[in-house]
Amino acid sequence: MRILVVSDSHGRWIRLYDVVKSVTDADTIIHLGDGADDVEKCMDSIKGCRIISVAGNCDFFSHDPEIRVLTLADKRILCTHGHNYRVKMGPDRLVYAAMEQNADICLFGHTHVAECFFHEGIHFMNPGSLGSPRSGIPTYGVVDITDAGIVCNIREYRQK
């Protein structure tokens, strides 16, 4: 199973559209907040792929929940924007939340900084930001779940 993970598109919906069109083998797309309107604008281009989203601190009118716990390919996945866990101050609160949920994977955004790490038996990924990355280079993530294990990768968005 391949999961496309995006966050913090902040109105740059064309970047989201480009990424969705370039990662054609994704089974599921997860948007981690601050771009609920961007997801709506790209819905027509996303056919045959499951779309999951959570609300971020800038998604004022979104009806999405702020946290979701999913089971995909027999793995528990905690999805959140991250602002409620104060991830800009560090990952500790999020790590505890992921442990409480017995998560195998924890996906979060909010910091606009891409990172992947493995802690307490849990794979953590922040795909960075498609809209206003701190590094200046927009990024997104891909999670592959196979019989051999879980692999998280950060990819750079390059405008076509």
Short mmCIF file of C-alpha atoms in Angstrom, two decimals:
data_model
loop_
_atom_site.label_atom_id
_atom_site.label_comp_id
_atom_site.label_asym_id
_atom_site.label_seq_id
_atom_site.Cartn_x
_atom_site.Cartn_y
_atom_site.Cartn_z
CA MET A 1 0.00 0.00 0.00
CA ARG A 2 1.25 3.48 -0.87
CA ILE A 3 0.00 6.56 1.01
CA LEU A 4 0.57 10.09 -0.29
CA VAL A 5 0.90 12.47 2.68
CA VAL A 6 0.58 16.24 2.31
CA SER A 7 0.15 19.14 4.71
CA ASP A 8 0.05 22.90 4.98
CA SER A 9 -0.78 23.71 1.36
CA HIS A 10 -2.21 27.09 2.50
CA GLY A 11 -3.99 27.99 -0.73
CA ARG A 12 -1.35 26.61 -3.09
CA TRP A 13 -3.86 24.13 -4.45
CA ILE A 14 -2.11 23.85 -7.82
CA ARG A 15 0.88 22.30 -6.03
CA LEU A 16 -1.42 19.79 -4.39
CA TYR A 17 -2.97 19.07 -7.78
CA ASP A 18 0.48 18.54 -9.34
CA VAL A 19 1.56 16.17 -6.57
CA VAL A 20 -1.64 14.13 -6.79
CA LYS A 21 -1.17 13.84 -10.56
CA SER A 22 2.49 12.80 -10.21
CA VAL A 23 2.02 10.11 -7.55
CA THR A 24 -0.32 7.96 -9.58
CA ASP A 25 0.24 4.76 -7.63
CA ALA A 26 -1.08 6.06 -4.28
CA ASP A 27 -3.90 4.03 -2.77
CA THR A 28 -4.76 6.72 -0.21
CA ILE A 29 -4.14 10.46 0.08
CA ILE A 30 -3.92 12.02 3.54
CA HIS A 31 -3.98 15.80 3.97
CA LEU A 32 -2.87 16.83 7.46
CA GLY A 33 -4.55 20.21 7.61
CA ASP A 34 -4.21 23.87 6.69
CA GLY A 35 -5.53 23.30 3.22
CA ALA A 36 -9.09 21.97 3.46
CA ASP A 37 -10.16 24.28 0.63
CA ASP A 38 -7.26 23.04 -1.49
CA VAL A 39 -8.46 19.45 -1.13
CA GLU A 40 -11.95 20.52 -2.23
CA LYS A 41 -10.51 22.20 -5.35
CA CYS A 42 -8.62 19.05 -6.32
CA MET A 43 -11.41 16.55 -5.70
CA ASP A 44 -12.28 16.17 -9.37
CA SER A 45 -8.71 15.16 -10.21
CA ILE A 46 -8.62 12.48 -7.50
CA LYS A 47 -10.40 9.46 -8.91
CA GLY A 48 -10.28 5.97 -7.49
CA CYS A 49 -8.22 6.99 -4.49
CA ARG A 50 -9.32 7.25 -0.88
CA ILE A 51 -8.96 10.78 0.54
CA ILE A 52 -8.61 11.40 4.26
CA SER A 53 -8.09 14.79 5.87
CA VAL A 54 -7.89 16.40 9.27
CA ALA A 55 -8.44 20.02 10.18
CA GLY A 56 -5.52 22.30 10.91
CA ASN A 57 -5.39 25.48 12.95
CA CYS A 58 -6.11 27.57 9.82
CA ASP A 59 -9.02 25.44 8.54
CA PHE A 60 -11.63 27.62 10.20
CA PHE A 61 -14.70 26.29 8.41
CA SER A 62 -13.67 22.67 7.98
CA HIS A 63 -15.92 19.88 9.20
CA ASP A 64 -12.97 17.49 9.39
CA PRO A 65 -11.92 16.22 12.82
CA GLU A 66 -8.61 17.39 14.28
CA ILE A 67 -7.45 13.81 14.80
CA ARG A 68 -8.15 10.52 13.07
CA VAL A 69 -6.97 7.03 13.90
CA LEU A 70 -7.12 4.73 10.88
CA THR A 71 -6.27 1.17 10.10
CA LEU A 72 -4.74 0.74 6.67
CA ALA A 73 -2.93 -2.43 5.57
CA ASP A 74 -3.28 -3.73 9.15
CA LYS A 75 -1.36 -0.74 10.56
CA ARG A 76 -2.79 1.81 13.01
CA ILE A 77 -2.17 5.34 11.80
CA LEU A 78 -2.63 8.46 13.92
CA CYS A 79 -3.27 11.52 11.73
CA THR A 80 -3.27 15.04 13.15
CA HIS A 81 -2.21 18.51 12.17
CA GLY A 82 -0.16 18.72 15.34
CA HIS A 83 -1.01 22.13 16.75
CA ASN A 84 -2.98 20.59 19.63
CA TYR A 85 0.15 18.68 20.61
CA ARG A 86 2.40 21.75 20.43
CA VAL A 87 4.71 20.07 17.94
CA LYS A 88 6.56 23.32 17.32
CA MET A 89 7.90 22.93 20.87
CA GLY A 90 8.95 19.32 20.24
CA PRO A 91 7.39 15.91 19.62
CA ASP A 92 6.95 14.68 23.21
CA ARG A 93 3.17 15.19 23.51
CA LEU A 94 2.63 13.67 20.08
CA VAL A 95 4.81 10.67 20.93
CA TYR A 96 2.70 10.00 24.03
CA ALA A 97 -0.53 10.36 22.04
CA ALA A 98 0.73 7.92 19.41
CA MET A 99 1.73 5.45 22.13
CA GLU A 100 -1.71 5.77 23.79
CA GLN A 101 -3.35 4.98 20.44
CA ASN A 102 -1.05 1.98 19.85
CA ALA A 103 -0.10 3.59 16.55
CA ASP A 104 2.34 2.02 14.13
CA ILE A 105 2.57 5.29 12.18
CA CYS A 106 1.98 8.89 13.27
CA LEU A 107 1.47 11.57 10.61
CA PHE A 108 1.53 15.27 11.51
CA GLY A 109 2.16 18.72 10.07
CA HIS A 110 2.04 22.30 11.42
CA THR A 111 5.79 22.99 11.68
CA HIS A 112 6.32 23.39 7.92
CA VAL A 113 9.51 21.33 8.36
CA ALA A 114 9.74 17.88 6.79
CA GLU A 115 11.03 15.07 8.98
CA CYS A 116 10.84 11.33 9.49
CA PHE A 117 11.91 9.51 12.62
CA PHE A 118 11.36 6.23 14.41
CA HIS A 119 10.73 6.32 18.16
CA GLU A 120 9.21 3.86 20.65
CA GLY A 121 8.46 1.47 17.78
CA ILE A 122 6.44 4.10 15.89
CA HIS A 123 7.22 5.67 12.51
CA PHE A 124 6.67 9.45 12.62
CA MET A 125 6.39 11.62 9.52
CA ASN A 126 5.85 15.31 8.97
CA PRO A 127 5.70 15.83 5.19
CA GLY A 128 6.59 19.51 5.55
CA SER A 129 4.62 22.12 3.67
CA LEU A 130 3.46 22.41 0.09
CA GLY A 131 2.41 26.02 0.63
CA SER A 132 5.06 27.82 2.69
CA PRO A 133 7.94 25.56 3.68
CA ARG A 134 10.50 26.82 6.19
CA SER A 135 13.32 25.45 4.00
CA GLY A 136 12.02 27.26 0.92
CA ILE A 137 11.46 23.96 -0.92
CA PRO A 138 7.92 22.55 -0.88
CA THR A 139 7.77 18.92 0.22
CA TYR A 140 5.35 16.04 0.62
CA GLY A 141 5.62 12.49 1.91
CA VAL A 142 5.09 8.94 0.75
CA VAL A 143 4.53 6.03 3.12
CA ASP A 144 4.87 2.51 1.77
CA ILE A 145 3.46 -0.36 3.81
CA THR A 146 4.58 -3.78 2.58
CA ASP A 147 5.09 -7.25 4.00
CA ALA A 148 8.74 -6.26 4.54
CA GLY A 149 7.79 -3.26 6.71
CA ILE A 150 7.07 0.47 6.66
CA VAL A 151 9.12 3.00 4.72
CA CYS A 152 8.59 6.76 5.00
CA ASN A 153 10.09 9.13 2.42
CA ILE A 154 10.09 12.88 1.97
CA ARG A 155 9.99 14.18 -1.61
CA GLU A 156 10.58 17.65 -2.96
CA TYR A 157 7.92 19.29 -5.06
CA ARG A 158 9.29 20.59 -8.33
CA GLN A 159 7.03 22.82 -10.38
CA LYS A 160 6.43 21.44 -13.84
#
